[in-house]
């Protein structure tokens, strides 16, 4: 039914065969490429569980037509984990108690990574606004905000230390 | 279904001329919701023409002679919420910041917002108040439409089959701009009512539009006329009675409905408050702050 | 008591919890968190097996209709369709249910709510399955739906009066109505003390609670596989494996031993997975096809596929003395149970017995109904009947405080329950009951220091980035709510949990069927085993039905119940180990101790546990029961509950009275937790529960029009975002509960209960301060309720009469 195409996912060219032509990137990641870390909870861009990076911008993969993502750099939670670029975020989420059922967590890690890539010293409202596209039903967000603040602080401390002569 | 990815506007309009029932894909944030809800059950022979490879649609330019800014239809709300647009078209940037979430704003486009023609379209309210002109293209030529001419009803536009929006030209005037939006929650929310006020001090004109209070975003000519007639352009003030009259005019002109999101009465009431606050911000800051 | 406070300008945030050690009382991180942050945790929607088919469900489009015919032939003929099943294909019981088996697996002759399952298909792909659903032809003859629960109550009352007239005397309806299986799921009348008592002050009001949804993020999903013995293997997300097994086995006509269930990763539950959703369907399909079948709901289907919190209308009249001492509470509760029983009976029992709230009151008359309508079934959701009555009784306490001219906190303190006092059921409250301490803790926490007026970040104002509101438009209000919540099951239910602990080669494995739904029992099981056994290497096995039932992950019960079972099993195993080591090492038992994986003879290190127990294994299974409860007598009296927990909430809100917009600035809470076994996890439960209470207060509602849900999407069923939930200032009131083996109380439900009335009280307070009083008797509070612009438009006219908005102050 569908045609074949290739996607650049986590730096690897992945061939997609036989996906439904209307399939979203979320469906293709999960059902064709076996990348199950990206979750789906609404399929209308209202929960952020399916957040991925496309050309460095955080988007909802449920709102991306998979066959239209050809030629773009797609990074999923698995890609962040492999490259360890978000390891401090992941550790802080664990330590701060920001994880309960964990369904929203991969999307939040991706969104946090996108935030901290551009803002080194976000205020609490900045953090809350940047993560407001990611619904968490368990935590009430308090520990999540705490986790993000911890990472921002650590990263600033590291940068400062590195700059010292 | 196949996805066609033209790289020029001409290729796109040609592809659509071959089969005007082909679906146009802009940022995908509305279309994908529809496709996802089908769950593959009724996937027909639809073909998609994706516009995101057309570089021209993602660029912007300023025409100093015409004093206008032209933004490509594929520019995202994330782009439009940041500089230089935050300085040049603050109301548009304010609206942009309230559309969807960070994720949605990184994908959703100004052109898509227009063509979706939601009665609650936040971008539409601003473009209407700004007096923006919508540039379209089809195989047989190009058109320029006002926002009000483009949008004909609930989720319907005046675009002919095979016609796409290519860019939007926004007059760059001098004066106050403001956008306000009411939602039940503080992020990712569809407006219960929104309003935009644009003051063009140079031409001494007022642009006022409101959303979510009728089948389409509504321009408010009566209220605009009342304010225009009563502004002391030298002092930048407008008397309270005129503000009240303008608010009353807006409340009379709107046609809100009751639905699961809100009541018609609330919407009528609230849109008046938004307009009042915008007018006070524009013309009577001290009064508004007290 | 461990008070926490700080200098965060937005409120107080708990101190950095005690991290590091693994024992009880330490903030041990979750063992599953590392996998969750890496996207490697396997949720039930991630499960797949080779050669599995996709299942999908056909649902009724009507709230009430006769089924004239079902034709599945066209669907069955589609290439790739392996099975199409209907009511005719259910081999065992045609109905199921948690308490009463009244819900059809598939509708056979009639449908009684929109979304009721009618048929299911299994096919080679999701797309084919959905095409097959479209090809099933069902002919319905629509009937008038029953949508107003009051109509059902009125009919039941008429019927009873008629019967009673025949018998020549009048009586009230009683508990036995539930046995009749009609449209009244339960009628319960509670009379405590003197029905005729009255006080010098009376306040009354009628309150409405809209339909809240659990809206767990991880959608319903399962995979079922035929097993060799004609049975079935199921992996799914649920709150109670064994109860699912009981109901599935009955409908499949299988012995329970041939239904094996393993817990799939659960993406939240909150009560919504206590009932069966797709479990029976997916098992039937797997057996029909002789092949594994996967089934996933999408969000719209999830809203139809699980029970909701009961919408309710509650009338209350409070009688008090001039000094504000409660004399009597009268209440009439009408809960809409929807089309099938689910846990309605128990929910109503909770509502009626908690209707007075955490207060001493000598007299009470509570008449409660939960009835059948043609709406989707309602059942368990965090708070379980108490959320509804707490909104009413706390609104009433504020009304009473105003009538008497007392501070609302002072009024509550004057009436606060203490240990040893009788409840409205006549039962003596013998739990630890720090109602006063909870209240005083929230009263004494510093107020948030953000200014009410002046230039502020729009994100801290009502309306947020919608830029609707300037500081000058804002009125700030403060409100309080207090609650009592029963822990564990009530009314004579046999409530137990089972745990097995095995130690082999120094590695301890805990087997317990307690469903980990995100709340953190898996962490606690580690902590308990590590501290009780002294073994460093503890593993918690995947929950399945090979071990005995642990009961449901609900009713704030797993910490107490399964915690006690795991602890008892660990202690038994530890005794086995010590006796064995003593014998093998020839050391007197009394001198042996095990700490952090090391065995000591007094202070002399003998070796680590693995060495000392090499080649040995120890194994013990324990069952823990809490002390028994009884049913309620004909006056609704009895020792029906086993323990209680308390919480107080203080909400601070900023309101834009002209637009009806609310910003919750802070929620402070004092919560009775017994003993915090993992303070960080407790705080997580509290913050998450407050967010759900906030949701009910100001945004969450499934809107039903004519028996159809108008907003079954996350676009329109609004959940609080990070922008909406404020910082929560937490004070844990730690007084060990002697009734609880570990001294701990469950903590999951109280945060959702009194946070809602506290927020609404704060909104009322803000409006009063702005001179715009509104009763706000309904949750969720909507902007139109705040400005008084209902469908009748009265508020709008009033607004216009008062001149320009916001200038009346």
XYZ file of N, CA, C and O in Angstrom, chain B residues 18-91:
296
model
N -3.107 19.343 -11.729
C -3.324 17.986 -12.240
C -4.525 17.357 -11.537
O -5.372 16.718 -12.142
N -4.584 17.546 -10.231
C -5.703 16.997 -9.465
C -5.985 17.919 -8.286
O -5.306 17.854 -7.261
N -6.973 18.788 -8.440
C -7.242 19.780 -7.394
C -7.737 19.169 -6.082
O -7.823 19.879 -5.084
N -8.072 17.859 -6.080
C -8.496 17.269 -4.798
C -7.298 16.850 -3.950
O -7.462 16.390 -2.831
N -6.097 16.985 -4.521
C -4.915 16.698 -3.711
C -4.902 17.619 -2.492
O -5.253 18.794 -2.580
N -4.503 17.049 -1.388
C -4.544 17.801 -0.131
C -3.243 18.576 0.042
O -2.158 18.040 -0.183
N -3.392 19.838 0.451
C -2.203 20.661 0.678
C -1.768 20.506 2.131
O -2.573 20.655 3.051
N -0.494 20.186 2.321
C 0.059 20.025 3.658
C 1.009 21.185 3.945
O 2.005 21.373 3.255
N 0.660 21.956 4.978
C 1.567 23.033 5.394
C 2.337 22.532 6.615
O 3.152 21.634 6.507
N 2.032 23.053 7.818
C 2.743 22.582 9.008
C 2.249 21.248 9.517
O 2.911 20.598 10.321
N 1.065 20.859 9.097
C 0.541 19.544 9.453
C -0.221 19.482 10.756
O -0.804 18.451 11.082
N -0.235 20.572 11.512
C -0.790 20.464 12.859
C -2.310 20.342 12.872
O -2.877 19.907 13.871
N -2.975 20.708 11.803
C -4.410 20.438 11.703
C -4.676 19.197 10.861
O -5.439 18.325 11.242
N -4.001 19.131 9.709
C -4.249 18.006 8.794
C -3.936 16.665 9.458
O -4.699 15.703 9.318
N -2.846 16.594 10.200
C -2.474 15.310 10.801
C -3.484 14.876 11.864
O -3.708 13.686 12.060
N -4.073 15.838 12.542
C -5.107 15.472 13.529
C -6.253 14.761 12.806
O -6.762 13.739 13.264
N -6.610 15.296 11.629
C -7.678 14.651 10.848
C -7.243 13.271 10.361
O -8.002 12.303 10.462
N -6.029 13.187 9.833
C -5.571 11.895 9.320
C -5.459 10.870 10.445
O -5.857 9.715 10.293
N -4.934 11.306 11.596
C -4.809 10.373 12.718
C -6.172 9.850 13.158
O -6.304 8.700 13.553
N -7.184 10.716 13.093
C -8.488 10.298 13.597
C -9.155 9.294 12.668
O -10.075 8.601 13.054
N -8.670 9.174 11.447
C -9.234 8.165 10.543
C -8.791 6.762 10.924
O -9.416 5.804 10.541
N -7.650 6.668 11.593
C -7.080 5.377 11.991
C -6.943 4.418 10.809
O -7.141 3.228 10.916
N -6.704 4.987 9.650
C -6.444 4.145 8.488
C -7.694 3.513 7.913
O -7.643 2.847 6.889
N -8.837 3.701 8.591
C -10.028 2.976 8.173
C -10.497 3.415 6.792
O -10.902 2.596 5.986
N -10.459 4.699 6.536
C -11.028 5.196 5.291
C -9.949 5.868 4.445
O -10.198 6.866 3.788
N -8.752 5.300 4.468
C -7.702 5.965 3.707
C -7.972 5.832 2.215
O -7.876 4.747 1.649
N -8.361 6.903 1.633
C -8.745 6.888 0.228
C -7.552 7.138 -0.669
O -6.409 6.956 -0.260
N -7.814 7.551 -1.870
C -6.730 7.760 -2.812
C -6.122 9.162 -2.717
O -5.500 9.621 -3.667
N -6.324 9.839 -1.574
C -5.849 11.215 -1.439
C -4.354 11.314 -1.729
O -3.584 10.464 -1.326
N -4.003 12.362 -2.394
C -2.585 12.649 -2.559
C -2.284 13.963 -1.867
O -3.126 14.853 -1.807
N -1.102 14.065 -1.342
C -0.732 15.220 -0.544
C 0.339 16.020 -1.276
O 1.291 15.445 -1.804
N 0.153 17.321 -1.289
C 1.194 18.201 -1.810
C 1.772 18.949 -0.612
O 1.095 19.788 -0.013
N 2.986 18.597 -0.241
C 3.622 19.216 0.923
C 4.350 20.478 0.481
O 5.078 20.473 -0.506
N 4.156 21.547 1.229
C 4.728 22.835 0.822
C 6.055 23.157 1.508
O 6.668 24.175 1.223
N 6.494 22.277 2.416
C 7.615 22.705 3.262
C 8.973 22.696 2.572
O 9.954 23.153 3.147
N 9.051 22.167 1.337
C 10.332 22.230 0.630
C 10.437 23.492 -0.232
O 11.431 23.715 -0.892
N 9.388 24.296 -0.246
C 9.404 25.496 -1.092
C 10.030 26.640 -0.296
O 9.380 27.271 0.542
N 11.296 26.876 -0.528
C 12.034 27.869 0.248
C 11.383 29.238 0.240
O 11.345 29.932 1.259
N 10.826 29.608 -0.903
C 10.243 30.946 -1.035
C 9.119 31.169 -0.038
O 8.845 32.303 0.355
N 8.472 30.100 0.359
C 7.327 30.249 1.263
C 7.760 30.399 2.717
O 6.941 30.665 3.591
N 9.039 30.188 2.981
C 9.512 30.295 4.359
C 10.379 31.528 4.567
O 11.110 31.616 5.545
N 10.313 32.469 3.629
C 11.152 33.658 3.762
C 10.279 34.875 4.021
O 9.055 34.814 3.922
N 10.937 35.968 4.349
C 10.191 37.208 4.568
C 10.965 38.366 3.984
O 12.170 38.265 3.724
N 10.278 39.465 3.733
C 10.962 40.635 3.191
C 10.221 41.892 3.619
O 9.045 41.837 3.986
N 10.951 43.004 3.581
C 10.334 44.287 3.907
C 10.386 45.166 2.675
O 11.418 45.243 2.010
N 9.280 45.790 2.357
C 9.226 46.741 1.250
C 9.123 48.136 1.855
O 8.076 48.524 2.381
N 10.244 48.874 1.820
C 10.284 50.177 2.497
C 9.327 51.163 1.831
O 8.664 51.952 2.501
N 9.228 51.073 0.519
C 8.386 52.023 -0.207
C 6.917 51.835 0.167
O 6.202 52.774 0.470
N 6.520 50.569 0.223
C 5.129 50.287 0.581
C 4.943 50.250 2.100
O 3.815 50.080 2.572
N 6.056 50.371 2.840
C 6.005 50.260 4.304
C 5.262 48.992 4.710
O 4.281 49.020 5.451
N 5.737 47.895 4.170
C 5.059 46.644 4.511
C 6.059 45.512 4.679
O 7.178 45.550 4.174
N 5.590 44.529 5.421
C 6.351 43.299 5.675
C 5.604 42.170 4.981
O 4.383 42.056 5.132
N 6.342 41.376 4.221
C 5.700 40.218 3.605
C 6.312 38.955 4.195
O 7.539 38.789 4.179
N 5.451 38.111 4.760
C 5.945 36.864 5.350
C 5.416 35.697 4.545
O 4.251 35.676 4.130
N 6.281 34.736 4.322
C 5.894 33.548 3.575
C 4.867 32.733 4.338
O 4.871 32.701 5.570
N 4.002 32.075 3.597
C 2.903 31.330 4.217
C 3.405 30.185 5.089
O 2.708 29.732 5.987
N 4.625 29.698 4.821
C 5.142 28.561 5.584
C 5.987 28.989 6.775
O 6.641 28.162 7.401
N 5.980 30.272 7.086
C 6.699 30.677 8.298
C 5.949 30.169 9.517
O 4.728 30.198 9.573
N 6.718 29.701 10.490
C 6.077 29.089 11.659
C 5.790 30.140 12.728
O 6.384 31.226 12.745
N 4.906 29.740 13.632
C 4.589 30.644 14.740
C 5.785 30.820 15.664
O 5.909 31.852 16.311
N 6.662 29.830 15.712
C 7.878 30.001 16.522
C 8.708 31.147 15.954
O 9.208 32.003 16.693
N 8.836 31.182 14.611
C 9.591 32.276 13.995
C 8.887 33.611 14.242
O 9.526 34.604 14.577
N 7.570 33.609 14.072
C 6.843 34.875 14.148
C 6.699 35.397 15.575
O 6.310 36.539 15.786
N 7.007 34.536 16.574
C 6.932 35.020 17.957
C 8.260 35.606 18.416
O 8.367 36.092 19.531
N 9.280 35.539 17.541
C 10.582 36.063 17.974
C 10.970 37.278 17.124
O 10.223 37.710 16.255
N 12.141 37.803 17.373
C 12.614 38.975 16.618
C 12.932 38.585 15.185
O 13.314 37.444 14.944
N 12.772 39.496 14.236
C 12.404 40.907 14.403
C 10.891 41.145 14.494
O 10.462 42.277 14.693
N 10.119 40.053 14.380
C 8.664 40.267 14.299
C 8.081 40.791 15.606
O 7.090 41.498 15.627
N 8.737 40.416 16.722
C 8.241 40.888 18.006
C 8.269 42.417 18.057
O 7.410 43.045 18.667
N 9.261 43.012 17.396
C 9.335 44.477 17.374
C 8.442 45.067 16.284
O 7.809 46.098 16.479
N 8.418 44.420 15.130
C 7.709 45.013 13.992
C 6.202 44.803 14.062
O 5.431 45.693 13.736
N 5.805 43.595 14.419
C 4.368 43.289 14.482
C 4.083 42.638 15.835
O 3.839 41.434 15.927
N 4.143 43.460 16.909
C 4.034 42.877 18.251
C 2.751 42.082 18.463
O 2.768 41.057 19.136
N 1.642 42.537 17.890
C 0.387 41.803 18.117
C 0.472 40.409 17.517
O -0.008 39.434 18.097
